[in-house]
Every structure is written in C-alpha cells, then in structure tokens.
PDB file of C-alpha atoms and ligand atoms in Angstrom:
ATOM      1  CA  MET R  10     131.578  44.395  73.882  1.00 85.00           C
ATOM      2  CA  THR R  11     133.130  47.692  74.955  1.00 92.00           C
ATOM      3  CA  LYS R  12     131.043  50.641  76.122  1.00 89.00           C
ATOM      4  CA  SER R  13     131.758  52.402  72.824  1.00 88.00           C
ATOM      5  CA  GLN R  14     130.711  49.404  70.770  1.00 90.00           C
ATOM      6  CA  ASP R  15     127.527  49.103  72.800  1.00 90.00           C
ATOM      7  CA  ALA R  16     126.724  52.797  72.277  1.00 90.00           C
ATOM      8  CA  LEU R  17     127.258  52.435  68.529  1.00 86.00           C
ATOM      9  CA  ARG R  18     125.023  49.368  68.484  1.00 91.00           C
ATOM     10  CA  ARG R  19     122.216  51.311  70.177  1.00 88.00           C
ATOM     11  CA  LEU R  20     122.513  54.103  67.607  1.00 88.00           C
ATOM     12  CA  ARG R  21     122.441  51.666  64.696  1.00 89.00           C
ATOM     13  CA  GLU R  22     119.500  49.706  66.053  1.00 89.00           C
ATOM     14  CA  GLY R  23     117.583  52.897  66.750  1.00 81.00           C
ATOM     15  CA  ASN R  24     118.102  54.109  63.209  1.00 78.00           C
ATOM     16  CA  GLU R  25     116.983  50.745  61.860  1.00 86.00           C
ATOM     17  CA  ARG R  26     113.726  51.010  63.845  1.00 82.00           C
ATOM     18  CA  PHE R  27     113.270  54.566  62.581  1.00 78.00           C
ATOM     19  CA  ALA R  28     114.003  53.747  58.945  1.00 81.00           C
ATOM     20  CA  SER R  29     111.872  50.597  58.837  1.00 85.00           C
ATOM     21  CA  GLY R  30     108.926  52.113  60.662  1.00 80.00           C
ATOM     22  CA  LYS R  31     108.563  48.888  62.588  1.00 81.00           C
ATOM     23  CA  GLY R  32     109.416  50.208  66.056  1.00 70.00           C
ATOM     24  CA  ASN R  33     105.939  51.422  67.019  1.00 76.00           C
ATOM     25  CA  ALA R  34     103.058  53.543  65.754  1.00 78.00           C
ATOM     26  CA  ASP R  35     105.153  56.710  65.940  1.00 80.00           C
ATOM     27  CA  ALA R  36     107.878  55.118  63.845  1.00 80.00           C
ATOM     28  CA  PHE R  37     105.346  54.245  61.173  1.00 80.00           C
ATOM     29  CA  LEU R  38     103.916  57.773  61.113  1.00 84.00           C
ATOM     30  CA  ARG R  39     107.433  59.125  60.771  1.00 83.00           C
ATOM     31  CA  CYS R  40     107.910  56.938  57.717  1.00 84.00           C
ATOM     32  CA  VAL R  41     104.927  58.639  56.116  1.00 86.00           C
ATOM     33  CA  ARG R  42     106.169  62.048  57.168  1.00 88.00           C
ATOM     34  CA  ARG R  43     109.646  61.295  55.882  1.00 90.00           C
ATOM     35  CA  ALA R  44     108.302  60.512  52.437  1.00 90.00           C
ATOM     36  CA  SER R  45     106.565  63.903  52.308  1.00 90.00           C
ATOM     37  CA  THR R  46     109.703  65.846  53.201  1.00 92.00           C
ATOM     38  CA  VAL R  47     112.236  64.270  50.847  1.00 92.00           C
ATOM     39  CA  SER R  48     112.260  67.025  48.267  1.00 92.00           C
ATOM     40  CA  SER R  49     111.757  70.102  50.417  1.00 93.00           C
ATOM     41  CA  GLN R  50     111.378  71.472  53.903  1.00 94.00           C
ATOM     42  CA  GLU R  51     109.390  74.295  55.445  1.00 95.00           C
ATOM     43  CA  PRO R  52     110.419  74.459  59.095  1.00 96.00           C
ATOM     44  CA  PHE R  53     108.050  76.925  60.779  1.00 96.00           C
ATOM     45  CA  ALA R  54     110.537  77.776  63.528  1.00 97.00           C
ATOM     46  CA  ILE R  55     114.269  77.912  64.152  1.00 97.00           C
ATOM     47  CA  VAL R  56     115.582  76.901  67.565  1.00 97.00           C
ATOM     48  CA  ILE R  57     119.034  77.419  69.065  1.00 98.00           C
ATOM     49  CA  GLY R  58     119.139  74.986  71.963  1.00 98.00           C
ATOM     50  CA  CYS R  59     121.729  73.490  74.284  1.00 98.00           C
ATOM     51  CA  SER R  60     123.353  70.153  73.450  1.00 98.00           C
ATOM     52  CA  ASP R  61     122.256  68.788  76.834  1.00 98.00           C
ATOM     53  CA  SER R  62     120.872  65.264  76.360  1.00 98.00           C
ATOM     54  CA  ARG R  63     117.820  66.139  78.444  1.00 97.00           C
ATOM     55  CA  VAL R  64     116.596  68.881  76.108  1.00 97.00           C
ATOM     56  CA  PRO R  65     115.994  67.301  72.689  1.00 97.00           C
ATOM     57  CA  VAL R  66     114.265  70.152  70.906  1.00 96.00           C
ATOM     58  CA  GLU R  67     111.853  68.242  68.667  1.00 95.00           C
ATOM     59  CA  ILE R  68     110.688  66.142  71.600  1.00 95.00           C
ATOM     60  CA  VAL R  69     110.128  68.979  74.079  1.00 95.00           C
ATOM     61  CA  PHE R  70     108.124  70.925  71.478  1.00 95.00           C
ATOM     62  CA  ASP R  71     106.369  67.742  70.305  1.00 93.00           C
ATOM     63  CA  GLN R  72     107.276  68.387  66.655  1.00 93.00           C
ATOM     64  CA  ASP R  73     108.166  66.102  63.798  1.00 91.00           C
ATOM     65  CA  LEU R  74     110.470  65.743  60.809  1.00 93.00           C
ATOM     66  CA  GLY R  75     110.618  68.971  58.824  1.00 95.00           C
ATOM     67  CA  ASP R  76     108.985  71.135  61.507  1.00 95.00           C
ATOM     68  CA  LEU R  77     111.969  72.728  63.218  1.00 96.00           C
ATOM     69  CA  PHE R  78     115.363  73.935  62.029  1.00 97.00           C
ATOM     70  CA  VAL R  79     117.483  73.134  65.063  1.00 98.00           C
ATOM     71  CA  ILE R  80     120.952  74.312  66.027  1.00 98.00           C
ATOM     72  CA  ARG R  81     122.309  72.749  69.196  1.00 98.00           C
ATOM     73  CA  VAL R  82     125.476  73.860  70.933  1.00 98.00           C
ATOM     74  CA  ALA R  83     126.575  73.695  74.569  1.00 98.00           C
ATOM     75  CA  GLY R  84     125.202  76.748  76.370  1.00 98.00           C
ATOM     76  CA  ASN R  85     123.015  77.805  73.414  1.00 98.00           C
ATOM     77  CA  ILE R  86     125.620  80.397  72.473  1.00 98.00           C
ATOM     78  CA  VAL R  87     125.594  82.498  69.313  1.00 98.00           C
ATOM     79  CA  SER R  88     128.906  82.464  67.450  1.00 96.00           C
ATOM     80  CA  PRO R  89     129.336  83.112  63.710  1.00 96.00           C
ATOM     81  CA  SER R  90     128.432  79.561  62.672  1.00 97.00           C
ATOM     82  CA  GLN R  91     125.176  79.676  64.652  1.00 97.00           C
ATOM     83  CA  LEU R  92     124.355  83.088  63.243  1.00 97.00           C
ATOM     84  CA  GLY R  93     125.025  81.836  59.729  1.00 98.00           C
ATOM     85  CA  SER R  94     122.790  78.815  60.289  1.00 98.00           C
ATOM     86  CA  VAL R  95     119.926  81.014  61.502  1.00 98.00           C
ATOM     87  CA  GLU R  96     120.375  83.427  58.594  1.00 98.00           C
ATOM     88  CA  TYR R  97     120.278  80.526  56.158  1.00 97.00           C
ATOM     89  CA  ALA R  98     117.083  79.035  57.536  1.00 97.00           C
ATOM     90  CA  ALA R  99     115.285  82.361  57.955  1.00 97.00           C
ATOM     91  CA  ALA R 100     116.138  83.522  54.437  1.00 96.00           C
ATOM     92  CA  GLU R 101     115.701  80.179  52.709  1.00 96.00           C
ATOM     93  CA  PHE R 102     112.624  78.725  54.393  1.00 96.00           C
ATOM     94  CA  GLY R 103     110.820  81.780  55.718  1.00 93.00           C
ATOM     95  CA  SER R 104     110.650  80.406  59.256  1.00 95.00           C
ATOM     96  CA  ALA R 105     108.697  82.947  61.287  1.00 94.00           C
ATOM     97  CA  VAL R 106     110.224  82.502  64.733  1.00 96.00           C
ATOM     98  CA  VAL R 107     113.701  82.041  66.149  1.00 97.00           C
ATOM     99  CA  MET R 108     113.769  80.806  69.729  1.00 97.00           C
ATOM    100  CA  VAL R 109     116.862  80.628  71.904  1.00 97.00           C
ATOM    101  CA  LEU R 110     116.128  77.811  74.321  1.00 97.00           C
ATOM    102  CA  GLY R 111     118.103  77.665  77.553  1.00 97.00           C
ATOM    103  CA  HIS R 112     117.340  75.256  80.362  1.00 98.00           C
ATOM    104  CA  THR R 113     117.559  74.890  84.130  1.00 97.00           C
ATOM    105  CA  GLY R 114     120.729  73.280  85.435  1.00 97.00           C
ATOM    106  CA  CYS R 115     122.728  74.085  82.288  1.00 98.00           C
ATOM    107  CA  GLY R 116     126.214  72.626  82.685  1.00 97.00           C
ATOM    108  CA  ALA R 117     127.791  75.181  80.350  1.00 97.00           C
ATOM    109  CA  VAL R 118     126.397  78.059  82.425  1.00 97.00           C
ATOM    110  CA  LEU R 119     127.341  76.375  85.716  1.00 96.00           C
ATOM    111  CA  GLY R 120     130.849  75.740  84.409  1.00 94.00           C
ATOM    112  CA  THR R 121     131.201  79.384  83.379  1.00 95.00           C
ATOM    113  CA  LEU R 122     130.104  80.606  86.814  1.00 94.00           C
ATOM    114  CA  GLU R 123     132.620  78.244  88.381  1.00 92.00           C
ATOM    115  CA  ARG R 124     135.352  79.476  86.067  1.00 90.00           C
ATOM    116  CA  LEU R 125     134.621  83.106  86.991  1.00 90.00           C
ATOM    117  CA  ARG R 126     134.873  82.287  90.678  1.00 86.00           C
ATOM    118  CA  ARG R 127     137.994  80.214  90.460  1.00 83.00           C
ATOM    119  CA  PRO R 128     139.924  81.011  87.311  1.00 77.00           C
ATOM    120  CA  ALA R 129     141.807  77.881  86.410  1.00 72.00           C
ATOM    121  CA  ALA R 130     143.523  76.595  83.357  1.00 65.00           C
ATOM    122  CA  ALA R 131     140.731  75.671  80.968  1.00 64.00           C
ATOM    123  CA  ARG R 132     140.554  72.060  79.961  1.00 74.00           C
ATOM    124  CA  SER R 133     140.834  72.971  76.306  1.00 87.00           C
ATOM    125  CA  PRO R 134     140.797  76.113  74.156  1.00 89.00           C
ATOM    126  CA  HIS R 135     137.585  74.858  72.566  1.00 91.00           C
ATOM    127  CA  MET R 136     135.698  74.621  75.849  1.00 91.00           C
ATOM    128  CA  ARG R 137     137.153  77.974  76.839  1.00 91.00           C
ATOM    129  CA  PHE R 138     135.664  79.461  73.669  1.00 93.00           C
ATOM    130  CA  ILE R 139     132.180  78.508  74.850  1.00 95.00           C
ATOM    131  CA  ALA R 140     132.736  79.801  78.399  1.00 95.00           C
ATOM    132  CA  GLU R 141     134.056  83.103  77.046  1.00 94.00           C
ATOM    133  CA  ARG R 142     130.866  83.529  75.052  1.00 96.00           C
ATOM    134  CA  ILE R 143     128.728  83.007  78.166  1.00 97.00           C
ATOM    135  CA  GLU R 144     130.847  85.106  80.544  1.00 96.00           C
ATOM    136  CA  PRO R 145     129.680  88.621  79.565  1.00 96.00           C
ATOM    137  CA  ALA R 146     126.092  87.621  80.324  1.00 96.00           C
ATOM    138  CA  VAL R 147     126.687  86.061  83.723  1.00 95.00           C
ATOM    139  CA  ALA R 148     129.698  87.940  85.162  1.00 94.00           C
ATOM    140  CA  PRO R 149     127.594  90.946  86.325  1.00 92.00           C
ATOM    141  CA  LEU R 150     125.476  88.557  88.391  1.00 92.00           C
ATOM    142  CA  LEU R 151     128.335  87.445  90.620  1.00 89.00           C
ATOM    143  CA  THR R 152     127.627  89.703  93.586  1.00 80.00           C
ATOM    144  CA  ALA R 153     128.036  88.775  97.239  1.00 68.00           C
ATOM    145  CA  GLN R 154     124.279  88.910  97.738  1.00 67.00           C
ATOM    146  CA  ARG R 155     123.572  86.469  94.945  1.00 71.00           C
ATOM    147  CA  GLU R 156     126.362  84.121  96.051  1.00 72.00           C
ATOM    148  CA  GLN R 157     124.260  83.432  99.138  1.00 77.00           C
ATOM    149  CA  ASP R 158     121.420  82.013  97.108  1.00 87.00           C
ATOM    150  CA  ARG R 159     123.042  79.683  94.655  1.00 87.00           C
ATOM    151  CA  GLY R 160     119.758  78.491  93.171  1.00 91.00           C
ATOM    152  CA  ALA R 161     118.664  82.033  92.351  1.00 91.00           C
ATOM    153  CA  LEU R 162     122.086  82.844  90.938  1.00 93.00           C
ATOM    154  CA  ILE R 163     122.028  79.874  88.568  1.00 94.00           C
ATOM    155  CA  GLN R 164     118.477  80.653  87.502  1.00 95.00           C
ATOM    156  CA  ALA R 165     119.405  84.272  86.782  1.00 95.00           C
ATOM    157  CA  ALA R 166     122.534  83.193  84.915  1.00 96.00           C
ATOM    158  CA  VAL R 167     120.616  80.823  82.644  1.00 97.00           C
ATOM    159  CA  ARG R 168     118.125  83.576  81.812  1.00 97.00           C
ATOM    160  CA  ALA R 169     120.821  86.203  81.256  1.00 97.00           C
ATOM    161  CA  ASN R 170     122.643  83.850  78.892  1.00 98.00           C
ATOM    162  CA  VAL R 171     119.473  83.299  76.845  1.00 98.00           C
ATOM    163  CA  CYS R 172     118.864  87.067  76.731  1.00 97.00           C
ATOM    164  CA  GLN R 173     122.388  87.661  75.509  1.00 97.00           C
ATOM    165  CA  SER R 174     121.963  85.183  72.645  1.00 98.00           C
ATOM    166  CA  VAL R 175     118.633  86.779  71.695  1.00 97.00           C
ATOM    167  CA  GLU R 176     120.272  90.192  71.556  1.00 96.00           C
ATOM    168  CA  GLN R 177     123.135  88.866  69.451  1.00 97.00           C
ATOM    169  CA  LEU R 178     120.666  87.412  66.965  1.00 97.00           C
ATOM    170  CA  ARG R 179     118.619  90.599  66.852  1.00 97.00           C
ATOM    171  CA  HIS R 180     121.558  92.912  66.316  1.00 96.00           C
ATOM    172  CA  GLY R 181     124.289  90.790  64.768  1.00 95.00           C
ATOM    173  CA  SER R 182     123.030  90.274  61.234  1.00 96.00           C
ATOM    174  CA  GLU R 183     121.736  92.528  58.492  1.00 97.00           C
ATOM    175  CA  ILE R 184     119.633  89.711  57.075  1.00 97.00           C
ATOM    176  CA  LEU R 185     117.900  89.055  60.392  1.00 97.00           C
ATOM    177  CA  GLU R 186     117.496  92.767  61.167  1.00 97.00           C
ATOM    178  CA  GLY R 187     115.741  93.202  57.829  1.00 97.00           C
ATOM    179  CA  LEU R 188     113.368  90.311  58.445  1.00 96.00           C
ATOM    180  CA  ILE R 189     112.621  91.540  61.970  1.00 96.00           C
ATOM    181  CA  ALA R 190     112.002  95.110  60.792  1.00 96.00           C
ATOM    182  CA  SER R 191     109.539  93.923  58.135  1.00 96.00           C
ATOM    183  CA  GLY R 192     107.649  91.841  60.677  1.00 94.00           C
ATOM    184  CA  GLN R 193     108.509  88.517  59.073  1.00 95.00           C
ATOM    185  CA  LEU R 194     110.641  87.218  61.932  1.00 95.00           C
ATOM    186  CA  LEU R 195     110.288  87.165  65.696  1.00 96.00           C
ATOM    187  CA  VAL R 196     113.373  86.401  67.807  1.00 96.00           C
ATOM    188  CA  MET R 197     112.708  85.411  71.396  1.00 96.00           C
ATOM    189  CA  GLY R 198     114.048  83.479  74.345  1.00 97.00           C
ATOM    190  CA  GLY R 199     112.745  80.682  76.527  1.00 97.00           C
ATOM    191  CA  VAL R 200     113.898  78.525  79.416  1.00 97.00           C
ATOM    192  CA  TYR R 201     113.037  74.842  79.617  1.00 96.00           C
ATOM    193  CA  ASP R 202     112.497  73.396  83.089  1.00 96.00           C
ATOM    194  CA  LEU R 203     114.089  69.948  83.349  1.00 96.00           C
ATOM    195  CA  GLY R 204     111.688  68.996  86.127  1.00 95.00           C
ATOM    196  CA  THR R 205     108.318  70.100  84.759  1.00 95.00           C
ATOM    197  CA  GLY R 206     109.065  69.936  81.037  1.00 95.00           C
ATOM    198  CA  ARG R 207     107.535  73.390  80.602  1.00 95.00           C
ATOM    199  CA  ILE R 208     109.131  76.235  78.657  1.00 95.00           C
ATOM    200  CA  GLU R 209     108.821  79.724  80.067  1.00 95.00           C
ATOM    201  CA  LEU R 210     109.019  82.442  77.434  1.00 93.00           C
ATOM    202  CA  LEU R 211     111.070  85.425  78.549  1.00 94.00           C
ATOM    203  CA  GLU R 212     109.483  88.854  78.631  1.00 80.00           C
ATOM    204  CA  GLU R 213     110.670  91.526  76.252  1.00 73.00           C
ATOM    205  CA  ALA R 214     111.750  93.764  79.134  1.00 70.00           C
ATOM    206  CA  GLU R 215     114.041  91.051  80.404  1.00 75.00           C
ATOM    207  CA  VAL R 216     115.610  90.434  77.028  1.00 71.00           C
ATOM    208  CA  GLU R 217     116.312  94.127  76.591  1.00 63.00           C
ATOM    209  CA  LEU R 218     118.027  94.218  79.962  1.00 53.00           C
ATOM    210  CA  PRO R 219     120.365  91.233  80.177  1.00 48.00           C
ATOM    211  CA  GLY R 220     121.076  90.283  83.756  1.00 46.00           C
ATOM    212  CA  SER R 221     117.655  91.162  85.088  1.00 42.00           C
ATOM    213  CA  ILE R 222     115.795  88.438  86.965  1.00 40.00           C
ATOM    214  CA  LYS R 223     112.268  89.626  86.365  1.00 38.00           C
ATOM    215  CA  GLY R 224     109.666  86.952  85.960  1.00 37.00           C
ATOM    216  CA  GLY R 225     108.634  85.777  82.521  1.00 34.00           C
ATOM    217  CA  LEU R 226     105.281  85.148  80.941  1.00 31.00           C
ATOM    218  CA  ALA R 227     104.157  81.577  80.870  1.00 31.00           C
TER     219      ALA R 227
HETATM  220 ZN1   ZN F 313     122.902  73.265  78.807  1.00 78.90          ZN
END
C-alpha cells in the first residue's frame, strides 16, 4: 500500500467510525447531534483559523457539529473569498462573534519573514499570494533590534498578522460594518499556543495598532 493509499484508508475508516457512531462515546453523541442539525444550523461564532494540522478549530474550542462556522486558510489571511464566507455566515445565521485565530510557530508567517529577508523566486504564484497578504503586517517588524531575538520577532509577527486580518474584516465589508455598528457582531483576534493549548485574546489597543507587541488579556 502506498503512503497515499494508506492516508485515504485512514480518512475513510475515520468517517465510517464517525458516521456509525461506533467509535466511542463521543462518536455516539455526535450521531445524536448530527440528527439535530440536518435541517438547519445556528453557529454561534465564526472563526478564521490557519490550516495548520495542530490547530483544528472545533477541537481547540471544544465545540461540536453546528457550533462554529469555520474558515481555514494558511496564515489565517483575509482575501475576498474569506470575507465573503464571513459575510454569509454573519448575515445568514446571526453569529455574534468573528474570531481570527493565529497560532505560535505559524509556518505561513515564518515563511513570509524568511521571504522578506531573502527574496527568492516563490515556489508558486499561489503560495506567493498568501505571503503577499501577510507581508504588510510583518514587514515593519523586521528591524535590526528584533532580528536579534528571533522568538520575539516571530511572536510579534504572528500577532501583527492576526491584527491585520481583524482590521480587514472590520473595515472591508459594508455588511460586517453594519452588524458591528448595531452591536450584533464582535470581531476580534486571538493567538493559540501550540504548547499550552490556551488561546490569548488580543487587546483592542493592539488590534488598532498593527505591529505593536503589547501583551494581551488572557
Ligand atoms: Zn499557521
């Protein structure tokens, strides 16, 4: 069996456990939950997260089928398709919160920092598209002082990238601006720590000032 065939087998077997409800107690409860969400959904929150395999949104927030409307894309960037997805969910389901969820050690952010330091031919125009979305947030951080503390630089870059996406959601759509102005929608940012599993919500002051490395509230 090739590696690809083995991967496909694991996906198929996992779905069979999920669909049958025979995997474990959680699988059974999901069967019940699934039945109650066939005809409609009311996700209470919308999350734009990174595609990183270590940050599965429903798992890190301990939520179930129908709870979250999730958009995942490398680097949790906001391009027109993400914006459209958020508009759809906010307008259609009345979800009350949009959270942009970045994470420590984000490969898309690291890759963008690397690209800014050593401009090289991008591996593909599609990957370049993502890096170009992240660049405006992290480029101002590349100072000689910060280069000396790589850990702090990466941490600041992850936060700045989340702040940028939050700002783009807040000011890039008439639909969202209307919902925010009427108090029906809150757009905020958070950073998930791969080591602790905790999500730090970013302070308003930080979001308003992309590039700042002020601390956040827990
Ligand atoms: Zn990532």
